[in-house]
């Protein structure tokens, strides 16, 4: 991935994350309910035990009538991040069917045969562009909610123009109580 590709990905993710309002105070269930309403289709969250899954953290199963997000038990913040990563796949419009017959999908929608599943995405291949996008979108939601530090770090390692652009983008997410990378010189 070139520097320009990284910049384009960061800009796209910033725009996608900024497009959805967050509840104040932050509440994941409220956010999911509002996103469901905005999309016009239900989103179900299902906690899946490690015995039911070969997937490291989570999965998104899109069915004809709803989306199901499965996540593994973990700390509350990590569970939020897993769910928001799968939300990132939703808002980015990612789609795949490779995992339709995986144990996690069977645990999430045990009543459905794999051929009825429209798409499945699992949180595992972090080197793929889709995974990077979903991961950054999740991090940006958590940052905007005040639950995590800014996800775009190390901008000084980039060329001056790209670093300046990313700092400017990051500044749009900084609140008055938080200072972005451009304020930490």
C-alpha positions as a printed NumPy array, in Angstrom:
array([[  0.   ,   0.   ,   0.   ],
       [  1.42 ,   3.37 ,  -0.993],
       [  1.427,   6.486,   1.168],
       [ -1.333,   7.864,  -1.022],
       [ -3.368,   4.671,  -0.499],
       [ -2.931,   4.978,   3.282],
       [ -4.023,   8.612,   3.156],
       [ -7.072,   7.771,   1.012],
       [ -8.02 ,   4.946,   3.38 ],
       [ -7.68 ,   7.227,   6.41 ],
       [ -9.797,   9.941,   4.783],
       [-12.488,   7.425,   3.755],
       [-12.618,   5.965,   7.269],
       [-12.77 ,   9.4  ,   8.869],
       [-15.717,  10.308,   6.627],
       [-17.558,   7.052,   7.33 ],
       [-17.025,   7.307,  11.093],
       [-18.107,  10.953,  11.141],
       [-21.288,  10.218,   9.173],
       [-22.98 ,   8.427,  12.069],
       [-23.955,  10.394,  15.161],
       [-22.967,   8.842,  18.468],
       [-25.274,   8.784,  21.481],
       [-24.26 ,  11.036,  24.339],
       [-23.455,   9.658,  26.782],
       [-21.951,   6.77 ,  24.831],
       [-23.892,   3.531,  24.927],
       [-23.192,   0.684,  22.492],
       [-26.726,  -0.715,  22.578],
       [-28.202,   2.715,  21.809],
       [-25.708,   3.194,  18.979],
       [-26.632,  -0.198,  17.473],
       [-30.371,   0.573,  17.789],
       [-29.916,   3.955,  16.077],
       [-27.765,   2.405,  13.332],
       [-30.406,  -0.304,  12.8  ],
       [-33.07 ,   2.343,  12.443],
       [-30.952,   4.426,  10.045],
       [-30.217,   1.365,   7.882],
       [-33.822,   0.156,   7.98 ],
       [-32.903,  -3.359,   9.105],
       [-32.264,  -4.978,  12.466],
       [-28.788,  -5.61 ,  13.816],
       [-28.566,  -8.356,  16.423],
       [-25.636,  -8.682,  18.804],
       [-24.831, -12.197,  19.973],
       [-22.117, -13.199,  22.393],
       [-20.593, -16.505,  21.28 ],
       [-18.521, -18.715,  23.554],
       [-15.027, -19.766,  22.522],
       [-16.238, -23.373,  22.242],
       [-18.576, -22.325,  19.423],
       [-15.998, -20.51 ,  17.357],
       [-12.799, -20.918,  15.419],
       [-12.796, -17.209,  14.604],
       [-10.498, -15.072,  16.765],
       [-12.906, -12.326,  17.835],
       [-16.058, -11.694,  15.88 ],
       [-18.103, -12.142,  12.746],
       [-20.747, -10.314,  10.773],
       [-23.448, -12.422,   9.162],
       [-25.774, -10.583,   6.774],
       [-29.064, -12.306,   6.184],
       [-31.917, -11.278,   3.927],
       [-33.812,  -9.62 ,   6.775],
       [-31.129,  -8.685,   9.337],
       [-27.46 ,  -8.479,  10.238],
       [-26.051, -10.54 ,  13.091],
       [-22.834,  -9.556,  14.842],
       [-21.191, -12.251,  16.893],
       [-18.449, -11.485,  19.365],
       [-16.32 , -13.468,  21.785],
       [-16.42 , -12.819,  25.539],
       [-13.695, -10.425,  26.618],
       [-13.316,  -7.189,  28.53 ],
       [-16.127,  -4.659,  28.01 ],
       [-13.907,  -2.321,  25.951],
       [-12.596,  -5.16 ,  23.797],
       [-16.125,  -6.443,  23.207],
       [-17.168,  -2.936,  22.13 ],
       [-14.228,  -2.787,  19.749],
       [-15.084,  -6.184,  18.247],
       [-18.708,  -5.146,  17.69 ],
       [-17.67 ,  -1.785,  16.227],
       [-15.174,  -3.525,  13.927],
       [-18.06 ,  -5.55 ,  12.5  ],
       [-20.126,  -2.34 ,  12.276],
       [-17.167,  -0.952,  10.315],
       [-17.645,  -3.74 ,   7.784],
       [-21.332,  -2.795,   7.544],
       [-20.79 ,   0.925,   6.989],
       [-17.917,   0.283,   4.558],
       [-20.127,  -2.034,   2.514],
       [-17.792,  -5.028,   2.74 ],
       [-19.126,  -8.396,   1.628],
       [-17.799, -11.947,   1.437],
       [-19.072, -15.509,   1.844],
       [-15.889, -17.433,   2.668],
       [-16.882, -18.179,   6.271],
       [-20.501, -19.246,   5.628],
       [-19.876, -22.738,   6.993],
       [-17.67 , -21.778,   9.959],
       [-18.481, -22.809,  13.554],
       [-19.094, -19.192,  14.578],
       [-21.689, -18.718,  11.856],
       [-23.344, -21.977,  12.879],
       [-23.473, -20.654,  16.463],
       [-24.839, -17.266,  15.38 ],
       [-27.578, -18.536,  13.09 ],
       [-28.041, -22.23 ,  13.921],
       [-31.495, -22.314,  12.357],
       [-30.315, -21.358,   8.862],
       [-28.575, -23.383,   6.178],
       [-25.349, -21.758,   4.859],
       [-26.854, -21.15 ,   1.397],
       [-29.303, -18.602,   2.876],
       [-26.499, -16.445,   4.227],
       [-25.856, -13.469,   1.965],
       [-22.448, -12.502,   3.326],
       [-20.111, -13.3  ,   6.176],
       [-17.103, -11.391,   7.405],
       [-14.799, -12.49 ,  10.186],
       [-12.31 , -10.435,  12.1  ],
       [ -9.06 , -12.178,  11.271],
       [ -7.19 , -11.006,   8.163],
       [ -5.816,  -7.671,   9.356],
       [ -3.556,  -7.243,   6.316],
       [ -6.515,  -6.954,   3.922],
       [ -7.725,  -3.462,   3.04 ],
       [-11.263,  -4.301,   4.205],
       [ -9.925,  -5.347,   7.609],
       [ -7.854,  -2.165,   7.895],
       [-10.901,  -0.07 ,   7.06 ],
       [-13.13 ,  -1.855,   9.557],
       [-10.455,  -1.64 ,  12.246],
       [ -9.881,   2.08 ,  11.73 ],
       [-13.61 ,   2.857,  11.649],
       [-14.06 ,   0.945,  14.939],
       [-11.167,   2.823,  16.513],
       [-12.566,   6.151,  15.335],
       [-15.981,   5.39 ,  16.87 ],
       [-14.341,   4.512,  20.191],
       [-12.212,   7.646,  20.027],
       [-15.222,   9.862,  19.286],
       [-17.08 ,   8.182,  22.173],
       [-14.182,   9.026,  24.498],
       [-13.436,   5.322,  25.078],
       [-10.019,   5.081,  23.39 ],
       [ -7.077,   7.231,  22.3  ],
       [ -6.828,   8.613,  18.783],
       [ -6.256,   5.784,  16.283],
       [ -4.046,   7.716,  13.889],
       [ -0.613,   7.785,  15.463],
       [  2.888,   8.142,  14.102],
       [  1.953,  10.778,  11.561],
       [  5.359,  12.431,  12.012],
       [  6.911,   9.326,  10.425],
       [  5.122,  10.115,   7.173],
       [  6.212,  12.748,   4.697],
       [  5.385,  16.291,   5.797],
       [  2.389,  16.752,   3.492],
       [  0.748,  13.45 ,   4.389],
       [  1.441,  13.948,   8.092],
       [ -0.071,  17.425,   7.982],
       [ -3.158,  16.097,   6.156],
       [ -3.686,  13.32 ,   8.687],
       [ -3.203,  15.728,  11.597],
       [ -5.819,  18.031,  10.067],
       [ -8.237,  15.132,   9.673],
       [ -7.561,  13.998,  13.233],
       [ -8.207,  17.525,  14.509],
       [-11.809,  17.241,  13.312],
       [-12.346,  14.539,  15.933],
       [-10.648,  16.318,  18.799],
       [-12.93 ,  17.8  ,  21.414],
       [-12.048,  20.736,  23.61 ],
       [-11.   ,  18.402,  26.415],
       [ -8.776,  16.295,  24.136],
       [ -5.834,  17.474,  22.175],
       [ -4.865,  15.796,  18.911],
       [ -1.357,  14.979,  17.675],
       [ -0.933,  18.479,  16.223],
       [ -1.125,  19.946,  19.767],
       [  1.558,  17.674,  21.26 ],
       [  4.651,  19.116,  19.637]])
